[in-house]
Amino acid sequence: MITTVYCSFCGKEESGGDHAFCRQRLSMIDPPRYCAECARRMVVQVTPDGWTARCSRHGETASAR
């Protein structure tokens, strides 16, 4: 079974190009916008002390607070 991994910032396949800019944005300030498992757009909530991102299929991810 081949598992496809998607970029959490732009939602495109990780193997489909250069995602250096995406990794830079995710490491600096931006929360993930797309689920890395299914590429669905996630519901993101940003608060002063962090963020949460929720995929309807794969659950919630949160920043280290």
mmCIF file as Biopython writes it, N, C-alpha, C and O atoms, coordinates in Angstrom:
data_model
#
loop_
_atom_site.group_PDB
_atom_site.id
_atom_site.type_symbol
_atom_site.label_atom_id
_atom_site.label_alt_id
_atom_site.label_comp_id
_atom_site.label_asym_id
_atom_site.label_entity_id
_atom_site.label_seq_id
_atom_site.pdbx_PDB_ins_code
_atom_site.Cartn_x
_atom_site.Cartn_y
_atom_site.Cartn_z
_atom_site.occupancy
_atom_site.B_iso_or_equiv
_atom_site.auth_seq_id
_atom_site.auth_asym_id
_atom_site.pdbx_PDB_model_num
ATOM 1   N N  . MET A ? 1  ? 0.840   -1.182 0.000  1.0 0.0 1  A 1 
ATOM 2   C CA . MET A ? 1  ? 0.000   0.000  0.000  1.0 0.0 1  A 1 
ATOM 3   C C  . MET A ? 1  ? 0.891   1.253  0.000  1.0 0.0 1  A 1 
ATOM 4   O O  . MET A ? 1  ? 1.727   1.420  0.888  1.0 0.0 1  A 1 
ATOM 5   N N  . ILE A ? 2  ? 0.715   2.103  -0.966 1.0 0.0 2  A 1 
ATOM 6   C CA . ILE A ? 2  ? 1.492   3.330  -1.076 1.0 0.0 2  A 1 
ATOM 7   C C  . ILE A ? 2  ? 0.751   4.442  -0.344 1.0 0.0 2  A 1 
ATOM 8   O O  . ILE A ? 2  ? -0.427  4.691  -0.601 1.0 0.0 2  A 1 
ATOM 9   N N  . THR A ? 3  ? 1.452   5.106  0.566  1.0 0.0 3  A 1 
ATOM 10  C CA . THR A ? 3  ? 0.861   6.202  1.318  1.0 0.0 3  A 1 
ATOM 11  C C  . THR A ? 3  ? 1.370   7.516  0.752  1.0 0.0 3  A 1 
ATOM 12  O O  . THR A ? 3  ? 2.578   7.734  0.656  1.0 0.0 3  A 1 
ATOM 13  N N  . THR A ? 4  ? 0.454   8.382  0.381  1.0 0.0 4  A 1 
ATOM 14  C CA . THR A ? 4  ? 0.823   9.693  -0.136 1.0 0.0 4  A 1 
ATOM 15  C C  . THR A ? 4  ? 0.871   10.676 1.017  1.0 0.0 4  A 1 
ATOM 16  O O  . THR A ? 4  ? -0.028  10.704 1.858  1.0 0.0 4  A 1 
ATOM 17  N N  . VAL A ? 5  ? 1.920   11.480 1.055  1.0 0.0 5  A 1 
ATOM 18  C CA . VAL A ? 5  ? 2.077   12.496 2.085  1.0 0.0 5  A 1 
ATOM 19  C C  . VAL A ? 5  ? 1.889   13.854 1.428  1.0 0.0 5  A 1 
ATOM 20  O O  . VAL A ? 5  ? 2.446   14.130 0.366  1.0 0.0 5  A 1 
ATOM 21  N N  . TYR A ? 6  ? 1.093   14.697 2.079  1.0 0.0 6  A 1 
ATOM 22  C CA . TYR A ? 6  ? 0.782   16.010 1.542  1.0 0.0 6  A 1 
ATOM 23  C C  . TYR A ? 6  ? 1.428   17.103 2.373  1.0 0.0 6  A 1 
ATOM 24  O O  . TYR A ? 6  ? 1.653   16.935 3.572  1.0 0.0 6  A 1 
ATOM 25  N N  . CYS A ? 7  ? 1.721   18.209 1.737  1.0 0.0 7  A 1 
ATOM 26  C CA . CYS A ? 7  ? 2.287   19.375 2.418  1.0 0.0 7  A 1 
ATOM 27  C C  . CYS A ? 7  ? 1.209   19.999 3.304  1.0 0.0 7  A 1 
ATOM 28  O O  . CYS A ? 7  ? 0.082   20.216 2.859  1.0 0.0 7  A 1 
ATOM 29  N N  . SER A ? 8  ? 1.554   20.283 4.544  1.0 0.0 8  A 1 
ATOM 30  C CA . SER A ? 8  ? 0.590   20.862 5.484  1.0 0.0 8  A 1 
ATOM 31  C C  . SER A ? 8  ? 0.339   22.344 5.243  1.0 0.0 8  A 1 
ATOM 32  O O  . SER A ? 8  ? -0.589  22.913 5.816  1.0 0.0 8  A 1 
ATOM 33  N N  . PHE A ? 9  ? 1.148   22.973 4.408  1.0 0.0 9  A 1 
ATOM 34  C CA . PHE A ? 9  ? 0.969   24.398 4.140  1.0 0.0 9  A 1 
ATOM 35  C C  . PHE A ? 9  ? 0.211   24.655 2.835  1.0 0.0 9  A 1 
ATOM 36  O O  . PHE A ? 9  ? -0.722  25.457 2.810  1.0 0.0 9  A 1 
ATOM 37  N N  . CYS A ? 10 ? 0.608   23.979 1.753  1.0 0.0 10 A 1 
ATOM 38  C CA . CYS A ? 10 ? -0.045  24.248 0.458  1.0 0.0 10 A 1 
ATOM 39  C C  . CYS A ? 10 ? -1.024  23.160 0.029  1.0 0.0 10 A 1 
ATOM 40  O O  . CYS A ? 10 ? -1.851  23.399 -0.851 1.0 0.0 10 A 1 
ATOM 41  N N  . GLY A ? 11 ? -0.951  21.970 0.629  1.0 0.0 11 A 1 
ATOM 42  C CA . GLY A ? 11 ? -1.882  20.899 0.326  1.0 0.0 11 A 1 
ATOM 43  C C  . GLY A ? 11 ? -1.515  20.035 -0.862 1.0 0.0 11 A 1 
ATOM 44  O O  . GLY A ? 11 ? -2.266  19.123 -1.210 1.0 0.0 11 A 1 
ATOM 45  N N  . LYS A ? 12 ? -0.376  20.297 -1.498 1.0 0.0 12 A 1 
ATOM 46  C CA . LYS A ? 12 ? 0.052   19.493 -2.647 1.0 0.0 12 A 1 
ATOM 47  C C  . LYS A ? 12 ? 0.901   18.327 -2.157 1.0 0.0 12 A 1 
ATOM 48  O O  . LYS A ? 12 ? 1.387   18.336 -1.026 1.0 0.0 12 A 1 
ATOM 49  N N  . GLU A ? 13 ? 1.078   17.321 -3.015 1.0 0.0 13 A 1 
ATOM 50  C CA . GLU A ? 13 ? 1.886   16.163 -2.655 1.0 0.0 13 A 1 
ATOM 51  C C  . GLU A ? 13 ? 3.313   16.588 -2.344 1.0 0.0 13 A 1 
ATOM 52  O O  . GLU A ? 13 ? 3.888   17.407 -3.060 1.0 0.0 13 A 1 
ATOM 53  N N  . GLU A ? 14 ? 3.889   16.035 -1.275 1.0 0.0 14 A 1 
ATOM 54  C CA . GLU A ? 14 ? 5.265   16.364 -0.886 1.0 0.0 14 A 1 
ATOM 55  C C  . GLU A ? 14 ? 6.249   16.003 -1.992 1.0 0.0 14 A 1 
ATOM 56  O O  . GLU A ? 14 ? 7.228   16.717 -2.208 1.0 0.0 14 A 1 
ATOM 57  N N  . SER A ? 15 ? 5.998   14.908 -2.689 1.0 0.0 15 A 1 
ATOM 58  C CA . SER A ? 15 ? 6.914   14.460 -3.730 1.0 0.0 15 A 1 
ATOM 59  C C  . SER A ? 15 ? 6.776   15.266 -5.020 1.0 0.0 15 A 1 
ATOM 60  O O  . SER A ? 15 ? 7.572   15.093 -5.943 1.0 0.0 15 A 1 
ATOM 61  N N  . GLY A ? 16 ? 5.784   16.137 -5.092 1.0 0.0 16 A 1 
ATOM 62  C CA . GLY A ? 16 ? 5.494   16.858 -6.321 1.0 0.0 16 A 1 
ATOM 63  C C  . GLY A ? 16 ? 6.234   18.163 -6.521 1.0 0.0 16 A 1 
ATOM 64  O O  . GLY A ? 16 ? 5.898   18.909 -7.440 1.0 0.0 16 A 1 
ATOM 65  N N  . GLY A ? 17 ? 7.221   18.471 -5.708 1.0 0.0 17 A 1 
ATOM 66  C CA . GLY A ? 17 ? 7.951   19.708 -5.919 1.0 0.0 17 A 1 
ATOM 67  C C  . GLY A ? 17 ? 8.744   20.134 -4.706 1.0 0.0 17 A 1 
ATOM 68  O O  . GLY A ? 17 ? 8.895   19.385 -3.741 1.0 0.0 17 A 1 
ATOM 69  N N  . ASP A ? 18 ? 9.241   21.339 -4.773 1.0 0.0 18 A 1 
ATOM 70  C CA . ASP A ? 18 ? 10.054  21.891 -3.697 1.0 0.0 18 A 1 
ATOM 71  C C  . ASP A ? 18 ? 9.153   22.599 -2.696 1.0 0.0 18 A 1 
ATOM 72  O O  . ASP A ? 18 ? 8.424   23.525 -3.053 1.0 0.0 18 A 1 
ATOM 73  N N  . HIS A ? 19 ? 9.205   22.166 -1.453 1.0 0.0 19 A 1 
ATOM 74  C CA . HIS A ? 19 ? 8.361   22.745 -0.415 1.0 0.0 19 A 1 
ATOM 75  C C  . HIS A ? 19 ? 9.191   23.458 0.648  1.0 0.0 19 A 1 
ATOM 76  O O  . HIS A ? 19 ? 8.776   23.557 1.803  1.0 0.0 19 A 1 
ATOM 77  N N  . ALA A ? 20 ? 10.365  23.954 0.257  1.0 0.0 20 A 1 
ATOM 78  C CA . ALA A ? 20 ? 11.241  24.662 1.204  1.0 0.0 20 A 1 
ATOM 79  C C  . ALA A ? 20 ? 10.533  25.893 1.777  1.0 0.0 20 A 1 
ATOM 80  O O  . ALA A ? 20 ? 10.611  26.146 2.979  1.0 0.0 20 A 1 
ATOM 81  N N  . PHE A ? 21 ? 9.846   26.656 0.929  1.0 0.0 21 A 1 
ATOM 82  C CA . PHE A ? 21 ? 9.115   27.838 1.397  1.0 0.0 21 A 1 
ATOM 83  C C  . PHE A ? 21 ? 8.023   27.427 2.387  1.0 0.0 21 A 1 
ATOM 84  O O  . PHE A ? 21 ? 7.837   28.077 3.416  1.0 0.0 21 A 1 
ATOM 85  N N  . CYS A ? 22 ? 7.314   26.365 2.078  1.0 0.0 22 A 1 
ATOM 86  C CA . CYS A ? 22 ? 6.243   25.884 2.961  1.0 0.0 22 A 1 
ATOM 87  C C  . CYS A ? 22 ? 6.802   25.490 4.325  1.0 0.0 22 A 1 
ATOM 88  O O  . CYS A ? 22 ? 6.245   25.864 5.357  1.0 0.0 22 A 1 
ATOM 89  N N  . ARG A ? 23 ? 7.901   24.739 4.332  1.0 0.0 23 A 1 
ATOM 90  C CA . ARG A ? 23 ? 8.513   24.329 5.598  1.0 0.0 23 A 1 
ATOM 91  C C  . ARG A ? 23 ? 8.991   25.539 6.391  1.0 0.0 23 A 1 
ATOM 92  O O  . ARG A ? 23 ? 8.885   25.566 7.617  1.0 0.0 23 A 1 
ATOM 93  N N  . GLN A ? 24 ? 9.513   26.530 5.696  1.0 0.0 24 A 1 
ATOM 94  C CA . GLN A ? 24 ? 9.976   27.742 6.366  1.0 0.0 24 A 1 
ATOM 95  C C  . GLN A ? 24 ? 8.807   28.456 7.040  1.0 0.0 24 A 1 
ATOM 96  O O  . GLN A ? 24 ? 8.921   28.863 8.196  1.0 0.0 24 A 1 
ATOM 97  N N  . ARG A ? 25 ? 7.701   28.611 6.346  1.0 0.0 25 A 1 
ATOM 98  C CA . ARG A ? 25 ? 6.524   29.290 6.908  1.0 0.0 25 A 1 
ATOM 99  C C  . ARG A ? 25 ? 5.960   28.510 8.094  1.0 0.0 25 A 1 
ATOM 100 O O  . ARG A ? 25 ? 5.592   29.105 9.107  1.0 0.0 25 A 1 
ATOM 101 N N  . LEU A ? 26 ? 5.891   27.205 7.977  1.0 0.0 26 A 1 
ATOM 102 C CA . LEU A ? 26 ? 5.360   26.389 9.065  1.0 0.0 26 A 1 
ATOM 103 C C  . LEU A ? 26 ? 6.260   26.431 10.298 1.0 0.0 26 A 1 
ATOM 104 O O  . LEU A ? 26 ? 5.768   26.381 11.425 1.0 0.0 26 A 1 
ATOM 105 N N  . SER A ? 27 ? 7.567   26.522 10.093 1.0 0.0 27 A 1 
ATOM 106 C CA . SER A ? 27 ? 8.482   26.538 11.231 1.0 0.0 27 A 1 
ATOM 107 C C  . SER A ? 27 ? 8.514   27.901 11.915 1.0 0.0 27 A 1 
ATOM 108 O O  . SER A ? 27 ? 8.849   27.985 13.097 1.0 0.0 27 A 1 
ATOM 109 N N  . MET A ? 28 ? 8.173   28.967 11.195 1.0 0.0 28 A 1 
ATOM 110 C CA . MET A ? 28 ? 8.252   30.303 11.761 1.0 0.0 28 A 1 
ATOM 111 C C  . MET A ? 28 ? 6.986   30.696 12.505 1.0 0.0 28 A 1 
ATOM 112 O O  . MET A ? 28 ? 7.026   30.937 13.711 1.0 0.0 28 A 1 
ATOM 113 N N  . ILE A ? 29 ? 5.875   30.764 11.806 1.0 0.0 29 A 1 
ATOM 114 C CA . ILE A ? 29 ? 4.692   31.362 12.426 1.0 0.0 29 A 1 
ATOM 115 C C  . ILE A ? 29 ? 3.378   30.717 12.011 1.0 0.0 29 A 1 
ATOM 116 O O  . ILE A ? 29 ? 2.450   30.643 12.815 1.0 0.0 29 A 1 
ATOM 117 N N  . ASP A ? 30 ? 3.283   30.257 10.790 1.0 0.0 30 A 1 
ATOM 118 C CA . ASP A ? 30 ? 1.999   29.798 10.263 1.0 0.0 30 A 1 
ATOM 119 C C  . ASP A ? 30 ? 1.633   28.397 10.731 1.0 0.0 30 A 1 
ATOM 120 O O  . ASP A ? 30 ? 2.487   27.510 10.755 1.0 0.0 30 A 1 
ATOM 121 N N  . PRO A ? 31 ? 0.373   28.185 11.104 1.0 0.0 31 A 1 
ATOM 122 C CA . PRO A ? 31 ? -0.091  26.830 11.421 1.0 0.0 31 A 1 
ATOM 123 C C  . PRO A ? 31 ? -0.334  26.060 10.127 1.0 0.0 31 A 1 
ATOM 124 O O  . PRO A ? 31 ? -0.451  26.664 9.061  1.0 0.0 31 A 1 
ATOM 125 N N  . PRO A ? 32 ? -0.412  24.734 10.209 1.0 0.0 32 A 1 
ATOM 126 C CA . PRO A ? 32 ? -0.724  23.955 9.004  1.0 0.0 32 A 1 
ATOM 127 C C  . PRO A ? 32 ? -2.133  24.284 8.519  1.0 0.0 32 A 1 
ATOM 128 O O  . PRO A ? 32 ? -3.029  24.519 9.330  1.0 0.0 32 A 1 
ATOM 129 N N  . ARG A ? 33 ? -2.327  24.302 7.238  1.0 0.0 33 A 1 
ATOM 130 C CA . ARG A ? 33 ? -3.637  24.603 6.647  1.0 0.0 33 A 1 
ATOM 131 C C  . ARG A ? 33 ? -4.291  23.371 6.045  1.0 0.0 33 A 1 
ATOM 132 O O  . ARG A ? 33 ? -5.513  23.327 5.900  1.0 0.0 33 A 1 
ATOM 133 N N  . TYR A ? 34 ? -3.494  22.369 5.695  1.0 0.0 34 A 1 
ATOM 134 C CA . TYR A ? 34 ? -3.998  21.149 5.061  1.0 0.0 34 A 1 
ATOM 135 C C  . TYR A ? 34 ? -3.520  19.931 5.842  1.0 0.0 34 A 1 
ATOM 136 O O  . TYR A ? 34 ? -2.412  19.925 6.380  1.0 0.0 34 A 1 
ATOM 137 N N  . CYS A ? 35 ? -4.349  18.911 5.899  1.0 0.0 35 A 1 
ATOM 138 C CA . CYS A ? 35 ? -4.004  17.662 6.574  1.0 0.0 35 A 1 
ATOM 139 C C  . CYS A ? 35 ? -2.898  16.955 5.786  1.0 0.0 35 A 1 
ATOM 140 O O  . CYS A ? 35 ? -3.002  16.804 4.568  1.0 0.0 35 A 1 
ATOM 141 N N  . ALA A ? 36 ? -1.850  16.527 6.472  1.0 0.0 36 A 1 
ATOM 142 C CA . ALA A ? 36 ? -0.737  15.836 5.817  1.0 0.0 36 A 1 
ATOM 143 C C  . ALA A ? 36 ? -1.119  14.430 5.364  1.0 0.0 36 A 1 
ATOM 144 O O  . ALA A ? 36 ? -0.428  13.850 4.527  1.0 0.0 36 A 1 
ATOM 145 N N  . GLU A ? 37 ? -2.203  13.871 5.901  1.0 0.0 37 A 1 
ATOM 146 C CA . GLU A ? 37 ? -2.617  12.524 5.542  1.0 0.0 37 A 1 
ATOM 147 C C  . GLU A ? 37 ? -3.593  12.477 4.370  1.0 0.0 37 A 1 
ATOM 148 O O  . GLU A ? 37 ? -3.565  11.528 3.587  1.0 0.0 37 A 1 
ATOM 149 N N  . CYS A ? 38 ? -4.458  13.490 4.236  1.0 0.0 38 A 1 
ATOM 150 C CA . CYS A ? 38 ? -5.490  13.419 3.199  1.0 0.0 38 A 1 
ATOM 151 C C  . CYS A ? 38 ? -5.631  14.697 2.366  1.0 0.0 38 A 1 
ATOM 152 O O  . CYS A ? 38 ? -6.430  14.730 1.430  1.0 0.0 38 A 1 
ATOM 153 N N  . ALA A ? 39 ? -4.879  15.739 2.686  1.0 0.0 39 A 1 
ATOM 154 C CA . ALA A ? 39 ? -4.874  17.024 1.968  1.0 0.0 39 A 1 
ATOM 155 C C  . ALA A ? 39 ? -6.185  17.794 2.094  1.0 0.0 39 A 1 
ATOM 156 O O  . ALA A ? 39 ? -6.434  18.714 1.315  1.0 0.0 39 A 1 
ATOM 157 N N  . ARG A ? 40 ? -7.026  17.433 3.063  1.0 0.0 40 A 1 
ATOM 158 C CA . ARG A ? 40 ? -8.240  18.211 3.298  1.0 0.0 40 A 1 
ATOM 159 C C  . ARG A ? 40 ? -7.883  19.519 3.983  1.0 0.0 40 A 1 
ATOM 160 O O  . ARG A ? 40 ? -6.952  19.571 4.787  1.0 0.0 40 A 1 
ATOM 161 N N  . ARG A ? 41 ? -8.611  20.557 3.671  1.0 0.0 41 A 1 
ATOM 162 C CA . ARG A ? 41 ? -8.426  21.846 4.334  1.0 0.0 41 A 1 
ATOM 163 C C  . ARG A ? 41 ? -8.870  21.684 5.789  1.0 0.0 41 A 1 
ATOM 164 O O  . ARG A ? 41 ? -9.936  21.129 6.057  1.0 0.0 41 A 1 
ATOM 165 N N  . MET A ? 42 ? -8.055  22.168 6.722  1.0 0.0 42 A 1 
ATOM 166 C CA . MET A ? 42 ? -8.371  22.014 8.137  1.0 0.0 42 A 1 
ATOM 167 C C  . MET A ? 42 ? -8.962  23.302 8.706  1.0 0.0 42 A 1 
ATOM 168 O O  . MET A ? 42 ? -8.741  24.393 8.180  1.0 0.0 42 A 1 
ATOM 169 N N  . VAL A ? 43 ? -9.712  23.150 9.785  1.0 0.0 43 A 1 
ATOM 170 C CA . VAL A ? 43 ? -10.251 24.290 10.530 1.0 0.0 43 A 1 
ATOM 171 C C  . VAL A ? 43 ? -9.157  24.710 11.497 1.0 0.0 43 A 1 
ATOM 172 O O  . VAL A ? 43 ? -8.754  23.929 12.360 1.0 0.0 43 A 1 
ATOM 173 N N  . VAL A ? 44 ? -8.672  25.943 11.358 1.0 0.0 44 A 1 
ATOM 174 C CA . VAL A ? 44 ? -7.547  26.422 12.145 1.0 0.0 44 A 1 
ATOM 175 C C  . VAL A ? 44 ? -8.007  27.552 13.059 1.0 0.0 44 A 1 
ATOM 176 O O  . VAL A ? 44 ? -8.713  28.468 12.635 1.0 0.0 44 A 1 
ATOM 177 N N  . GLN A ? 45 ? -7.596  27.470 14.313 1.0 0.0 45 A 1 
ATOM 178 C CA . GLN A ? 45 ? -7.876  28.548 15.253 1.0 0.0 45 A 1 
ATOM 179 C C  . GLN A ? 45 ? -6.555  29.005 15.853 1.0 0.0 45 A 1 
ATOM 180 O O  . GLN A ? 45 ? -5.802  28.211 16.415 1.0 0.0 45 A 1 
ATOM 181 N N  . VAL A ? 46 ? -6.288  30.310 15.723 1.0 0.0 46 A 1 
ATOM 182 C CA . VAL A ? 46 ? -5.064  30.902 16.249 1.0 0.0 46 A 1 
ATOM 183 C C  . VAL A ? 46 ? -5.421  31.735 17.474 1.0 0.0 46 A 1 
ATOM 184 O O  . VAL A ? 46 ? -6.333  32.560 17.434 1.0 0.0 46 A 1 
ATOM 185 N N  . THR A ? 47 ? -4.691  31.507 18.560 1.0 0.0 47 A 1 
ATOM 186 C CA . THR A ? 47 ? -4.886  32.255 19.800 1.0 0.0 47 A 1 
ATOM 187 C C  . THR A ? 47 ? -3.551  32.907 20.172 1.0 0.0 47 A 1 
ATOM 188 O O  . THR A ? 47 ? -2.530  32.581 19.567 1.0 0.0 47 A 1 
ATOM 189 N N  . PRO A ? 48 ? -3.532  33.802 21.134 1.0 0.0 48 A 1 
ATOM 190 C CA . PRO A ? 48 ? -2.269  34.433 21.524 1.0 0.0 48 A 1 
ATOM 191 C C  . PRO A ? 48 ? -1.197  33.449 22.006 1.0 0.0 48 A 1 
ATOM 192 O O  . PRO A ? 48 ? -0.005  33.742 21.908 1.0 0.0 48 A 1 
ATOM 193 N N  . ASP A ? 49 ? -1.605  32.299 22.519 1.0 0.0 49 A 1 
ATOM 194 C CA . ASP A ? 49 ? -0.621  31.355 23.037 1.0 0.0 49 A 1 
ATOM 195 C C  . ASP A ? 49 ? -0.397  30.130 22.148 1.0 0.0 49 A 1 
ATOM 196 O O  . ASP A ? 49 ? 0.255   29.181 22.582 1.0 0.0 49 A 1 
ATOM 197 N N  . GLY A ? 50 ? -0.915  30.123 20.924 1.0 0.0 50 A 1 
ATOM 198 C CA . GLY A ? 50 ? -0.687  28.995 20.023 1.0 0.0 50 A 1 
ATOM 199 C C  . GLY A ? 50 ? -1.781  28.840 18.987 1.0 0.0 50 A 1 
ATOM 200 O O  . GLY A ? 50 ? -2.494  29.795 18.679 1.0 0.0 50 A 1 
ATOM 201 N N  . TRP A ? 51 ? -1.915  27.632 18.446 1.0 0.0 51 A 1 
ATOM 202 C CA . TRP A ? 51 ? -2.933  27.347 17.442 1.0 0.0 51 A 1 
ATOM 203 C C  . TRP A ? 51 ? -3.396  25.903 17.554 1.0 0.0 51 A 1 
ATOM 204 O O  . TRP A ? 51 ? -2.710  25.060 18.131 1.0 0.0 51 A 1 
ATOM 205 N N  . THR A ? 52 ? -4.574  25.630 16.990 1.0 0.0 52 A 1 
ATOM 206 C CA . THR A ? 52 ? -5.072  24.271 16.821 1.0 0.0 52 A 1 
ATOM 207 C C  . THR A ? 52 ? -5.550  24.145 15.380 1.0 0.0 52 A 1 
ATOM 208 O O  . THR A ? 52 ? -6.064  25.103 14.802 1.0 0.0 52 A 1 
ATOM 209 N N  . ALA A ? 53 ? -5.378  22.968 14.810 1.0 0.0 53 A 1 
ATOM 210 C CA . ALA A ? 53 ? -5.826  22.683 13.448 1.0 0.0 53 A 1 
ATOM 211 C C  . ALA A ? 53 ? -6.554  21.342 13.493 1.0 0.0 53 A 1 
ATOM 212 O O  . ALA A ? 53 ? -6.021  20.364 14.017 1.0 0.0 53 A 1 
ATOM 213 N N  . ARG A ? 54 ? -7.782  21.293 12.942 1.0 0.0 54 A 1 
ATOM 214 C CA . ARG A ? 54 ? -8.598  20.083 13.026 1.0 0.0 54 A 1 
ATOM 215 C C  . ARG A ? 54 ? -8.997  19.602 11.638 1.0 0.0 54 A 1 
ATOM 216 O O  . ARG A ? 54 ? -9.567  20.347 10.841 1.0 0.0 54 A 1 
ATOM 217 N N  . CYS A ? 55 ? -8.685  18.342 11.372 1.0 0.0 55 A 1 
ATOM 218 C CA . CYS A ? 55 ? -9.109  17.669 10.144 1.0 0.0 55 A 1 
ATOM 219 C C  . CYS A ? 55 ? -10.377 16.896 10.465 1.0 0.0 55 A 1 
ATOM 220 O O  . CYS A ? 55 ? -10.457 16.257 11.514 1.0 0.0 55 A 1 
ATOM 221 N N  . SER A ? 56 ? -11.353 16.940 9.599  1.0 0.0 56 A 1 
ATOM 222 C CA . SER A ? 56 ? -12.617 16.242 9.855  1.0 0.0 56 A 1 
ATOM 223 C C  . SER A ? 56 ? -12.441 14.730 9.887  1.0 0.0 56 A 1 
ATOM 224 O O  . SER A ? 56 ? -13.269 14.026 10.465 1.0 0.0 56 A 1 
ATOM 225 N N  . ARG A ? 57 ? -11.380 14.223 9.280  1.0 0.0 57 A 1 
ATOM 226 C CA . ARG A ? 57 ? -11.143 12.779 9.253  1.0 0.0 57 A 1 
ATOM 227 C C  . ARG A ? 57 ? -10.061 12.300 10.218 1.0 0.0 57 A 1 
ATOM 228 O O  . ARG A ? 57 ? -10.139 11.185 10.733 1.0 0.0 57 A 1 
ATOM 229 N N  . HIS A ? 58 ? -9.046  13.140 10.466 1.0 0.0 58 A 1 
ATOM 230 C CA . HIS A ? 58 ? -7.877  12.673 11.220 1.0 0.0 58 A 1 
ATOM 231 C C  . HIS A ? 58 ? -7.640  13.372 12.559 1.0 0.0 58 A 1 
ATOM 232 O O  . HIS A ? 58 ? -6.613  13.150 13.199 1.0 0.0 58 A 1 
ATOM 233 N N  . GLY A ? 59 ? -8.565  14.197 12.977 1.0 0.0 59 A 1 
ATOM 234 C CA . GLY A ? 59 ? -8.471  14.782 14.310 1.0 0.0 59 A 1 
ATOM 235 C C  . GLY A ? 59 ? -7.704  16.085 14.388 1.0 0.0 59 A 1 
ATOM 236 O O  . GLY A ? 59 ? -7.494  16.775 13.390 1.0 0.0 59 A 1 
ATOM 237 N N  . GLU A ? 60 ? -7.291  16.402 15.612 1.0 0.0 60 A 1 
ATOM 238 C CA . GLU A ? 60 ? -6.723  17.722 15.921 1.0 0.0 60 A 1 
ATOM 239 C C  . GLU A ? 60 ? -5.221  17.669 16.147 1.0 0.0 60 A 1 
ATOM 240 O O  . GLU A ? 60 ? -4.682  16.705 16.691 1.0 0.0 60 A 1 
ATOM 241 N N  . THR A ? 61 ? -4.564  18.737 15.712 1.0 0.0 61 A 1 
ATOM 242 C CA . THR A ? 61 ? -3.140  18.956 15.943 1.0 0.0 61 A 1 
ATOM 243 C C  . THR A ? 61 ? -3.017  20.310 16.615 1.0 0.0 61 A 1 
ATOM 244 O O  . THR A ? 61 ? -3.773  21.228 16.296 1.0 0.0 61 A 1 
ATOM 245 N N  . ALA A ? 62 ? -2.080  20.451 17.539 1.0 0.0 62 A 1 
ATOM 246 C CA . ALA A ? 62 ? -1.912  21.731 18.243 1.0 0.0 62 A 1 
ATOM 247 C C  . ALA A ? 62 ? -0.444  22.099 18.313 1.0 0.0 62 A 1 
ATOM 248 O O  . ALA A ? 62 ? 0.437   21.242 18.251 1.0 0.0 62 A 1 
ATOM 249 N N  . SER A ? 63 ? -0.201  23.397 18.442 1.0 0.0 63 A 1 
ATOM 250 C CA . SER A ? 63 ? 1.172   23.860 18.594 1.0 0.0 63 A 1 
ATOM 251 C C  . SER A ? 63 ? 1.671   23.532 19.997 1.0 0.0 63 A 1 
ATOM 252 O O  . SER A ? 63 ? 0.885   23.323 20.921 1.0 0.0 63 A 1 
ATOM 253 N N  . ALA A ? 64 ? 2.974   23.492 20.132 1.0 0.0 64 A 1 
ATOM 254 C CA . ALA A ? 64 ? 3.571   23.292 21.467 1.0 0.0 64 A 1 
ATOM 255 C C  . ALA A ? 64 ? 3.406   24.579 22.246 1.0 0.0 64 A 1 
ATOM 256 O O  . ALA A ? 64 ? 3.877   25.633 21.820 1.0 0.0 64 A 1 
ATOM 257 N N  . ARG A ? 65 ? 2.751   24.499 23.370 1.0 0.0 65 A 1 
ATOM 258 C CA . ARG A ? 65 ? 2.474   25.712 24.145 1.0 0.0 65 A 1 
ATOM 259 C C  . ARG A ? 65 ? 3.395   25.829 25.298 1.0 0.0 65 A 1 
ATOM 260 O O  . ARG A ? 65 ? 3.309   26.790 26.063 1.0 0.0 65 A 1 
#
